[in-house]
């Protein structure tokens, strides 16, 4: 899959989500959406990112923006993650990594010289028209939710 860029139509998805719900991009058609991919529930960086989006969730809601976090974890793990950290965002279980592949974020990574496949922390801001308005790749968590909120305000 080639890398998605600003102006591309965001690939649709429908996944099992937290709380026994489904998460779907098409269900939010006509509304802006933050779709952020993260490697794993309850790891330090992923937890900080989810908490940062939760802290800004009211500001996003006032703009009519829904936040959806996607990882390869199961919906049951998402439920525990949400409960443990009192998260106020929706999470989707991309257990087959098909959505991560469609968005070009299922990539080869390397740690201590060992290569493996994993999710590259990436955020997509999808406009109400269903097109990608902004992309953040290889996200560094500090300040990221604020940057996404500023971009959402500019929509």
Tab-separated table of N, CA and C in Angstrom:
chain	number	residue	atom	x	y	z
A	1	UNK	N	0.851	-1.185	0.000
A	1	UNK	CA	0.000	0.000	0.000
A	1	UNK	C	0.888	1.238	0.000
A	2	UNK	N	0.553	2.166	-0.878
A	2	UNK	CA	1.320	3.405	-0.895
A	2	UNK	C	0.883	4.287	0.276
A	3	UNK	N	1.743	5.196	0.613
A	3	UNK	CA	1.491	6.060	1.759
A	3	UNK	C	0.345	7.025	1.463
A	4	UNK	N	-0.597	7.122	2.385
A	4	UNK	CA	-1.695	8.061	2.234
A	4	UNK	C	-1.197	9.478	2.484
A	5	UNK	N	-1.736	10.411	1.719
A	5	UNK	CA	-1.330	11.805	1.857
A	5	UNK	C	-2.568	12.688	1.970
A	6	UNK	N	-2.344	13.934	2.341
A	6	UNK	CA	-3.425	14.912	2.436
A	6	UNK	C	-4.152	14.964	1.093
A	7	UNK	N	-5.488	14.923	1.175
A	7	UNK	CA	-6.314	14.954	-0.025
A	7	UNK	C	-6.826	13.587	-0.450
A	8	UNK	N	-6.163	12.516	-0.007
A	8	UNK	CA	-6.637	11.162	-0.305
A	8	UNK	C	-7.930	10.888	0.460
A	9	UNK	N	-8.785	10.048	-0.122
A	9	UNK	CA	-9.973	9.597	0.595
A	9	UNK	C	-9.513	8.623	1.672
A	10	UNK	N	-9.982	8.826	2.898
A	10	UNK	CA	-9.607	7.942	4.007
A	10	UNK	C	-10.271	6.584	3.809
A	11	UNK	N	-9.499	5.495	3.868
A	11	UNK	CA	-10.096	4.171	3.723
A	11	UNK	C	-11.138	3.912	4.817
A	12	UNK	N	-12.286	3.391	4.403
A	12	UNK	CA	-13.341	3.087	5.364
A	12	UNK	C	-12.955	1.850	6.164
A	13	UNK	N	-13.534	1.721	7.322
A	13	UNK	CA	-13.333	0.530	8.151
A	13	UNK	C	-14.531	0.341	9.049
A	14	UNK	N	-14.720	-0.887	9.470
A	14	UNK	CA	-15.692	-1.212	10.504
A	14	UNK	C	-15.054	-2.302	11.352
A	15	UNK	N	-14.911	-2.020	12.628
A	15	UNK	CA	-14.226	-2.925	13.544
A	15	UNK	C	-15.023	-3.095	14.828
A	16	UNK	N	-14.717	-4.185	15.526
A	16	UNK	CA	-15.243	-4.340	16.876
A	16	UNK	C	-14.589	-3.269	17.728
A	17	UNK	N	-15.388	-2.645	18.571
A	17	UNK	CA	-14.854	-1.571	19.397
A	17	UNK	C	-15.051	-1.841	20.870
A	18	UNK	N	-14.669	-0.867	21.649
A	18	UNK	CA	-14.824	-0.968	23.094
A	18	UNK	C	-16.302	-1.021	23.451
A	19	UNK	N	-16.618	-1.581	24.602
A	19	UNK	CA	-17.984	-1.611	25.112
A	19	UNK	C	-18.956	-2.425	24.276
A	20	UNK	N	-18.442	-3.333	23.444
A	20	UNK	CA	-19.311	-4.153	22.610
A	20	UNK	C	-19.880	-3.416	21.411
A	21	UNK	N	-19.399	-2.212	21.144
A	21	UNK	CA	-19.875	-1.415	20.013
A	21	UNK	C	-18.999	-1.649	18.785
A	22	UNK	N	-19.482	-1.202	17.640
A	22	UNK	CA	-18.702	-1.219	16.404
A	22	UNK	C	-18.169	0.194	16.182
A	23	UNK	N	-16.988	0.307	15.627
A	23	UNK	CA	-16.458	1.599	15.217
A	23	UNK	C	-16.295	1.572	13.706
A	24	UNK	N	-16.791	2.616	13.071
A	24	UNK	CA	-16.815	2.655	11.618
A	24	UNK	C	-16.613	4.081	11.156
A	25	UNK	N	-15.781	4.254	10.136
A	25	UNK	CA	-15.581	5.595	9.593
A	25	UNK	C	-16.831	6.042	8.834
A	26	UNK	N	-17.442	5.137	8.076
A	26	UNK	CA	-18.616	5.518	7.287
A	26	UNK	C	-19.796	5.936	8.161
A	27	UNK	N	-19.874	5.407	9.382
A	27	UNK	CA	-20.957	5.797	10.295
A	27	UNK	C	-20.830	7.256	10.723
A	28	UNK	N	-19.647	7.829	10.546
A	28	UNK	CA	-19.393	9.224	10.930
A	28	UNK	C	-19.311	10.146	9.717
A	29	UNK	N	-19.779	9.655	8.573
A	29	UNK	CA	-19.708	10.429	7.337
A	29	UNK	C	-20.341	11.808	7.537
A	30	UNK	N	-19.673	12.818	7.008
A	30	UNK	CA	-20.161	14.180	7.148
A	30	UNK	C	-19.646	14.880	8.393
A	31	UNK	N	-18.850	14.166	9.188
A	31	UNK	CA	-18.272	14.746	10.396
A	31	UNK	C	-16.757	14.525	10.374
A	32	UNK	N	-15.996	15.461	10.932
A	32	UNK	CA	-14.549	15.248	11.008
A	32	UNK	C	-14.207	14.183	12.065
A	33	UNK	N	-13.136	13.442	11.794
A	33	UNK	CA	-12.729	12.340	12.669
A	33	UNK	C	-11.205	12.340	12.800
A	34	UNK	N	-10.741	12.112	14.015
A	34	UNK	CA	-9.326	11.835	14.252
A	34	UNK	C	-9.201	10.322	14.332
A	35	UNK	N	-8.401	9.742	13.432
A	35	UNK	CA	-8.115	8.311	13.473
A	35	UNK	C	-6.642	8.189	13.828
A	36	UNK	N	-6.388	7.670	15.029
A	36	UNK	CA	-4.985	7.540	15.406
A	36	UNK	C	-4.650	6.075	15.662
A	37	UNK	N	-3.501	5.669	15.148
A	37	UNK	CA	-3.018	4.302	15.279
A	37	UNK	C	-1.921	4.277	16.333
A	38	UNK	N	-1.995	3.289	17.202
A	38	UNK	CA	-0.993	3.147	18.249
A	38	UNK	C	-0.667	1.665	18.408
A	39	UNK	N	0.540	1.340	18.878
A	39	UNK	CA	0.972	-0.057	18.908
A	39	UNK	C	0.247	-0.966	19.892
A	40	UNK	N	0.042	-0.523	21.149
A	40	UNK	CA	-0.428	-1.487	22.145
A	40	UNK	C	-1.035	-0.792	23.360
A	41	UNK	N	-2.164	-1.342	23.814
A	41	UNK	CA	-2.795	-0.818	25.027
A	41	UNK	C	-1.860	-0.945	26.227
A	42	UNK	N	-1.956	0.037	27.111
A	42	UNK	CA	-1.319	-0.001	28.427
A	42	UNK	C	0.204	-0.025	28.421
A	43	UNK	N	0.802	0.466	27.340
A	43	UNK	CA	2.252	0.683	27.342
A	43	UNK	C	2.462	2.176	27.608
A	44	UNK	N	3.633	2.574	28.064
A	44	UNK	CA	3.797	3.965	28.500
A	44	UNK	C	3.405	5.025	27.463
A	45	UNK	N	3.959	4.946	26.262
A	45	UNK	CA	3.655	5.963	25.249
A	45	UNK	C	2.211	5.935	24.815
A	46	UNK	N	1.673	4.753	24.635
A	46	UNK	CA	0.285	4.619	24.180
A	46	UNK	C	-0.684	5.105	25.253
A	47	UNK	N	-0.355	4.862	26.498
A	47	UNK	CA	-1.199	5.334	27.595
A	47	UNK	C	-1.171	6.857	27.658
A	48	UNK	N	0.011	7.450	27.550
A	48	UNK	CA	0.124	8.910	27.582
A	48	UNK	C	-0.651	9.540	26.427
A	49	UNK	N	-0.580	8.915	25.256
A	49	UNK	CA	-1.289	9.449	24.094
A	49	UNK	C	-2.807	9.386	24.304
A	50	UNK	N	-3.298	8.248	24.786
A	50	UNK	CA	-4.738	8.086	25.023
A	50	UNK	C	-5.230	9.070	26.089
A	51	UNK	N	-4.440	9.258	27.129
A	51	UNK	CA	-4.816	10.207	28.185
A	51	UNK	C	-4.812	11.630	27.623
A	52	UNK	N	-3.839	11.973	26.797
A	52	UNK	CA	-3.786	13.319	26.213
A	52	UNK	C	-5.010	13.579	25.336
A	53	UNK	N	-5.410	12.593	24.522
A	53	UNK	CA	-6.617	12.770	23.713
A	53	UNK	C	-7.859	12.855	24.601
A	54	UNK	N	-7.880	12.080	25.682
A	54	UNK	CA	-9.003	12.143	26.615
A	54	UNK	C	-9.095	13.534	27.254
A	55	UNK	N	-7.956	14.085	27.651
A	55	UNK	CA	-7.942	15.418	28.271
A	55	UNK	C	-8.476	16.493	27.323
A	56	UNK	N	-8.318	16.273	26.025
A	56	UNK	CA	-8.790	17.244	25.034
A	56	UNK	C	-10.130	16.831	24.419
A	57	UNK	N	-10.726	15.740	24.898
A	57	UNK	CA	-11.927	15.193	24.247
A	57	UNK	C	-13.097	16.181	24.240
A	58	UNK	N	-13.258	16.975	25.292
A	58	UNK	CA	-14.341	17.960	25.308
A	58	UNK	C	-14.124	19.034	24.236
A	59	UNK	N	-12.885	19.471	24.088
A	59	UNK	CA	-12.581	20.485	23.067
A	59	UNK	C	-12.827	19.928	21.663
A	60	UNK	N	-12.452	18.661	21.438
A	60	UNK	CA	-12.726	18.031	20.139
A	60	UNK	C	-14.237	17.915	19.929
A	61	UNK	N	-14.963	17.511	20.972
A	61	UNK	CA	-16.415	17.336	20.867
A	61	UNK	C	-17.106	18.656	20.516
A	62	UNK	N	-16.626	19.753	21.085
A	62	UNK	CA	-17.211	21.062	20.768
A	62	UNK	C	-17.045	21.415	19.297
A	63	UNK	N	-16.008	20.862	18.674
A	63	UNK	CA	-15.769	21.073	17.245
A	63	UNK	C	-16.519	20.035	16.393
A	64	UNK	N	-17.176	19.097	17.064
A	64	UNK	CA	-17.883	18.037	16.340
A	64	UNK	C	-16.971	16.940	15.834
A	65	UNK	N	-15.776	16.826	16.425
A	65	UNK	CA	-14.775	15.856	15.992
A	65	UNK	C	-14.799	14.631	16.905
A	66	UNK	N	-14.883	13.449	16.290
A	66	UNK	CA	-14.809	12.188	17.020
A	66	UNK	C	-13.375	11.685	16.988
A	67	UNK	N	-12.921	11.129	18.098
A	67	UNK	CA	-11.576	10.550	18.188
A	67	UNK	C	-11.711	9.038	18.244
A	68	UNK	N	-10.985	8.355	17.351
A	68	UNK	CA	-10.968	6.891	17.343
A	68	UNK	C	-9.520	6.429	17.359
A	69	UNK	N	-9.167	5.657	18.372
A	69	UNK	CA	-7.841	5.054	18.442
A	69	UNK	C	-7.917	3.612	17.969
A	70	UNK	N	-6.966	3.198	17.133
A	70	UNK	CA	-6.943	1.837	16.608
A	70	UNK	C	-5.612	1.174	16.934
A	71	UNK	N	-5.703	-0.067	17.399
A	71	UNK	CA	-4.508	-0.876	17.632
A	71	UNK	C	-4.870	-2.328	17.355
A	72	UNK	N	-3.864	-3.205	17.285
A	72	UNK	CA	-4.144	-4.623	17.071
A	72	UNK	C	-4.708	-5.346	18.296
A	73	UNK	N	-4.845	-4.657	19.423
A	73	UNK	CA	-5.381	-5.291	20.625
A	73	UNK	C	-6.852	-5.658	20.445
A	74	UNK	N	-7.320	-6.591	21.249
A	74	UNK	CA	-8.722	-7.019	21.202
A	74	UNK	C	-9.626	-5.982	21.869
A	75	UNK	N	-10.911	-6.077	21.583
A	75	UNK	CA	-11.881	-5.180	22.213
A	75	UNK	C	-11.889	-5.374	23.733
A	76	UNK	N	-11.708	-6.602	24.186
A	76	UNK	CA	-11.666	-6.867	25.631
A	76	UNK	C	-10.487	-6.134	26.279
A	77	UNK	N	-9.327	-6.120	25.612
A	77	UNK	CA	-8.168	-5.380	26.133
A	77	UNK	C	-8.459	-3.882	26.140
A	78	UNK	N	-9.142	-3.414	25.081
A	78	UNK	CA	-9.510	-1.996	25.033
A	78	UNK	C	-10.395	-1.626	26.215
A	79	UNK	N	-11.366	-2.493	26.532
A	79	UNK	CA	-12.268	-2.219	27.655
A	79	UNK	C	-11.484	-2.062	28.958
A	80	UNK	N	-10.503	-2.942	29.185
A	80	UNK	CA	-9.680	-2.866	30.399
A	80	UNK	C	-8.830	-1.593	30.405
A	81	UNK	N	-8.289	-1.256	29.247
A	81	UNK	CA	-7.456	-0.062	29.090
A	81	UNK	C	-8.275	1.194	29.401
A	82	UNK	N	-9.484	1.263	28.859
A	82	UNK	CA	-10.370	2.405	29.095
A	82	UNK	C	-10.724	2.518	30.575
A	83	UNK	N	-11.090	1.395	31.179
A	83	UNK	CA	-11.484	1.400	32.595
A	83	UNK	C	-10.311	1.792	33.492
A	84	UNK	N	-9.151	1.238	33.221
A	84	UNK	CA	-7.972	1.493	34.063
A	84	UNK	C	-7.572	2.963	34.058
A	85	UNK	N	-7.697	3.625	32.895
A	85	UNK	CA	-7.209	5.003	32.764
A	85	UNK	C	-8.342	6.017	32.576
A	86	UNK	N	-9.584	5.570	32.752
A	86	UNK	CA	-10.747	6.450	32.644
A	86	UNK	C	-10.728	7.232	31.337
A	87	UNK	N	-10.543	6.525	30.232
A	87	UNK	CA	-10.434	7.156	28.920
A	87	UNK	C	-11.804	7.546	28.380
A	88	UNK	N	-11.841	8.650	27.649
A	88	UNK	CA	-13.095	9.156	27.080
A	88	UNK	C	-13.026	9.196	25.553
A	89	UNK	N	-12.367	8.213	24.969
A	89	UNK	CA	-12.249	8.126	23.519
A	89	UNK	C	-12.695	6.737	23.082
A	90	UNK	N	-13.011	6.603	21.810
A	90	UNK	CA	-13.430	5.315	21.276
A	90	UNK	C	-12.196	4.557	20.778
A	91	UNK	N	-12.198	3.246	21.000
A	91	UNK	CA	-11.089	2.414	20.548
A	91	UNK	C	-11.618	1.295	19.666
A	92	UNK	N	-10.872	0.997	18.613
A	92	UNK	CA	-11.237	-0.081	17.705
A	92	UNK	C	-10.176	-1.157	17.695
A	93	UNK	N	-10.630	-2.411	17.547
A	93	UNK	CA	-9.742	-3.575	17.582
A	93	UNK	C	-9.404	-4.012	16.153
A	94	UNK	N	-8.244	-3.599	15.686
A	94	UNK	CA	-7.757	-3.970	14.352
A	94	UNK	C	-6.898	-5.223	14.473
A	95	UNK	N	-7.499	-6.301	14.990
A	95	UNK	CA	-6.741	-7.512	15.319
A	95	UNK	C	-6.109	-8.171	14.088
A	96	UNK	N	-6.709	-7.996	12.929
A	96	UNK	CA	-6.144	-8.586	11.705
A	96	UNK	C	-5.213	-7.614	10.980
A	97	UNK	N	-5.057	-6.426	11.520
A	97	UNK	CA	-4.165	-5.373	10.993
A	97	UNK	C	-4.539	-4.902	9.592
A	98	UNK	N	-5.751	-5.188	9.153
A	98	UNK	CA	-6.162	-4.799	7.800
A	98	UNK	C	-6.319	-3.292	7.662
A	99	UNK	N	-6.819	-2.631	8.692
A	99	UNK	CA	-6.982	-1.181	8.628
A	99	UNK	C	-5.602	-0.522	8.685
A	100	UNK	N	-4.740	-1.025	9.567
A	100	UNK	CA	-3.367	-0.493	9.643
A	100	UNK	C	-2.669	-0.647	8.287
A	101	UNK	N	-2.888	-1.772	7.617
A	101	UNK	CA	-2.293	-1.974	6.288
A	101	UNK	C	-2.884	-0.990	5.285
A	102	UNK	N	-4.208	-0.798	5.316
A	102	UNK	CA	-4.866	0.115	4.375
A	102	UNK	C	-4.370	1.550	4.541
A	103	UNK	N	-4.032	1.913	5.777
A	103	UNK	CA	-3.541	3.266	6.052
A	103	UNK	C	-2.012	3.362	5.946
A	104	UNK	N	-1.357	2.235	5.663
A	104	UNK	CA	0.091	2.244	5.482
A	104	UNK	C	0.891	2.388	6.756
A	105	UNK	N	0.308	1.973	7.895
A	105	UNK	CA	1.016	2.125	9.165
A	105	UNK	C	1.466	0.789	9.759
A	106	UNK	N	1.196	-0.331	9.086
A	106	UNK	CA	1.703	-1.640	9.509
A	106	UNK	C	3.029	-1.798	8.783
A	107	UNK	N	4.110	-1.568	9.498
A	107	UNK	CA	5.421	-1.430	8.877
A	107	UNK	C	6.474	-2.290	9.576
A	108	UNK	N	7.599	-2.460	8.884
A	108	UNK	CA	8.721	-3.147	9.502
A	108	UNK	C	9.403	-2.185	10.460
A	109	UNK	N	9.626	-2.662	11.671
A	109	UNK	CA	10.284	-1.874	12.702
A	109	UNK	C	11.540	-2.620	13.141
A	110	UNK	N	12.348	-1.960	13.934
A	110	UNK	CA	13.578	-2.578	14.408
A	110	UNK	C	13.840	-2.150	15.847
A	111	UNK	N	14.177	-3.132	16.685
A	111	UNK	CA	14.541	-2.834	18.065
A	111	UNK	C	15.690	-3.755	18.455
A	112	UNK	N	16.753	-3.168	18.939
A	112	UNK	CA	17.947	-3.922	19.332
A	112	UNK	C	18.426	-4.824	18.201
A	113	UNK	N	18.337	-4.324	16.959
A	113	UNK	CA	18.811	-5.067	15.803
A	113	UNK	C	17.848	-6.123	15.288
A	114	UNK	N	16.748	-6.340	16.002
A	114	UNK	CA	15.760	-7.336	15.578
A	114	UNK	C	14.660	-6.641	14.781
A	115	UNK	N	14.346	-7.177	13.607
A	115	UNK	CA	13.292	-6.613	12.774
A	115	UNK	C	11.987	-7.351	13.030
A	116	UNK	N	10.885	-6.589	13.051
A	116	UNK	CA	9.560	-7.168	13.267
A	116	UNK	C	8.524	-6.234	12.655
A	117	UNK	N	7.318	-6.728	12.479
A	117	UNK	CA	6.230	-5.905	11.955
A	117	UNK	C	5.445	-5.308	13.119
A	118	UNK	N	5.051	-4.053	12.966
A	118	UNK	CA	4.291	-3.395	14.016
A	118	UNK	C	3.624	-2.133	13.520
A	119	UNK	N	2.836	-1.536	14.376
A	119	UNK	CA	2.124	-0.298	14.060
A	119	UNK	C	3.053	0.886	14.275
A	120	UNK	N	3.152	1.724	13.258
A	120	UNK	CA	3.879	2.985	13.399
A	120	UNK	C	2.888	4.021	13.918
A	121	UNK	N	3.193	4.618	15.052
A	121	UNK	CA	2.293	5.592	15.676
A	121	UNK	C	2.031	6.730	14.684
A	122	UNK	N	0.787	6.812	14.213
A	122	UNK	CA	0.406	7.755	13.166
A	122	UNK	C	-1.005	8.263	13.434
A	123	UNK	N	-1.248	9.523	13.134
A	123	UNK	CA	-2.573	10.119	13.299
A	123	UNK	C	-3.018	10.731	11.984
A	124	UNK	N	-4.293	10.497	11.667
A	124	UNK	CA	-4.921	11.073	10.483
A	124	UNK	C	-6.095	11.933	10.928
A	125	UNK	N	-6.151	13.152	10.445
A	125	UNK	CA	-7.319	14.002	10.642
A	125	UNK	C	-8.118	13.920	9.350
A	126	UNK	N	-9.332	13.371	9.463
A	126	UNK	CA	-10.199	13.177	8.307
A	126	UNK	C	-11.275	14.252	8.342
A	127	UNK	N	-11.386	15.002	7.267
A	127	UNK	CA	-12.380	16.059	7.191
A	127	UNK	C	-13.784	15.502	7.005
A	128	UNK	N	-14.768	16.373	7.127
A	128	UNK	CA	-16.168	15.977	6.972
A	128	UNK	C	-16.436	15.420	5.571
A	129	UNK	N	-15.582	15.760	4.615
A	129	UNK	CA	-15.726	15.264	3.242
A	129	UNK	C	-15.146	13.867	3.051
A	130	UNK	N	-14.589	13.282	4.141
A	130	UNK	CA	-14.020	11.938	4.059
A	130	UNK	C	-12.597	11.899	3.538
A	131	UNK	N	-12.027	13.067	3.296
A	131	UNK	CA	-10.645	13.130	2.798
A	131	UNK	C	-9.691	13.469	3.932
A	132	UNK	N	-8.480	12.988	3.795
A	132	UNK	CA	-7.457	13.235	4.802
A	132	UNK	C	-7.043	14.705	4.748
A	133	UNK	N	-7.205	15.389	5.883
A	133	UNK	CA	-6.883	16.812	5.973
A	133	UNK	C	-5.471	17.037	6.509
A	134	UNK	N	-4.975	16.079	7.302
A	134	UNK	CA	-3.646	16.215	7.906
A	134	UNK	C	-3.157	14.833	8.313
A	135	UNK	N	-1.837	14.630	8.260
A	135	UNK	CA	-1.226	13.365	8.674
A	135	UNK	C	-0.023	13.671	9.561
A	136	UNK	N	0.075	12.941	10.662
A	136	UNK	CA	1.254	13.010	11.528
A	136	UNK	C	1.845	11.612	11.574
A	137	UNK	N	3.053	11.443	11.127
A	137	UNK	CA	3.721	10.135	11.127
A	137	UNK	C	4.802	10.098	12.203
A	138	UNK	N	5.094	8.883	12.652
A	138	UNK	CA	6.132	8.679	13.679
A	138	UNK	C	5.921	9.669	14.823
A	139	UNK	N	4.709	9.678	15.332
A	139	UNK	CA	4.276	10.638	16.338
A	139	UNK	C	5.106	10.540	17.614
A	140	UNK	N	5.498	11.693	18.093
A	140	UNK	CA	6.059	11.830	19.439
A	140	UNK	C	4.910	12.352	20.289
A	141	UNK	N	4.625	11.690	21.399
A	141	UNK	CA	3.409	11.943	22.163
A	141	UNK	C	3.318	13.332	22.791
A	142	UNK	N	4.374	13.854	23.436
A	142	UNK	CA	4.217	15.151	24.093
A	142	UNK	C	3.760	16.245	23.123
A	143	UNK	N	2.633	16.881	23.447
A	143	UNK	CA	2.113	17.971	22.636
A	143	UNK	C	1.329	17.546	21.404
A	144	UNK	N	1.276	16.248	21.135
A	144	UNK	CA	0.631	15.789	19.900
A	144	UNK	C	-0.875	16.062	19.885
A	145	UNK	N	-1.579	15.729	20.950
A	145	UNK	CA	-3.032	15.952	20.983
A	145	UNK	C	-3.355	17.429	20.787
A	146	UNK	N	-2.531	18.308	21.342
A	146	UNK	CA	-2.728	19.748	21.166
A	146	UNK	C	-2.566	20.147	19.696
A	147	UNK	N	-1.561	19.579	19.024
A	147	UNK	CA	-1.329	19.883	17.609
A	147	UNK	C	-2.500	19.410	16.746
A	148	UNK	N	-3.036	18.241	17.070
A	148	UNK	CA	-4.171	17.710	16.318
A	148	UNK	C	-5.404	18.589	16.555
A	149	UNK	N	-5.600	19.024	17.789
A	149	UNK	CA	-6.718	19.908	18.100
A	149	UNK	C	-6.616	21.219	17.324
A	150	UNK	N	-5.431	21.791	17.250
A	150	UNK	CA	-5.242	23.033	16.491
A	150	UNK	C	-5.587	22.833	15.020
A	151	UNK	N	-5.171	21.701	14.452
A	151	UNK	CA	-5.488	21.400	13.048
A	151	UNK	C	-6.996	21.207	12.866
A	152	UNK	N	-7.639	20.584	13.852
A	152	UNK	CA	-9.094	20.376	13.782
A	152	UNK	C	-9.825	21.712	13.823
A	153	UNK	N	-9.311	22.640	14.582
A	153	UNK	CA	-9.932	23.974	14.668
A	153	UNK	C	-9.863	24.684	13.316
A	154	UNK	N	-8.853	24.366	12.513
A	154	UNK	CA	-8.648	25.011	11.224
A	154	UNK	C	-9.521	24.407	10.120
A	155	UNK	N	-10.201	23.318	10.410
A	155	UNK	CA	-11.044	22.685	9.374
A	155	UNK	C	-12.207	23.576	8.991
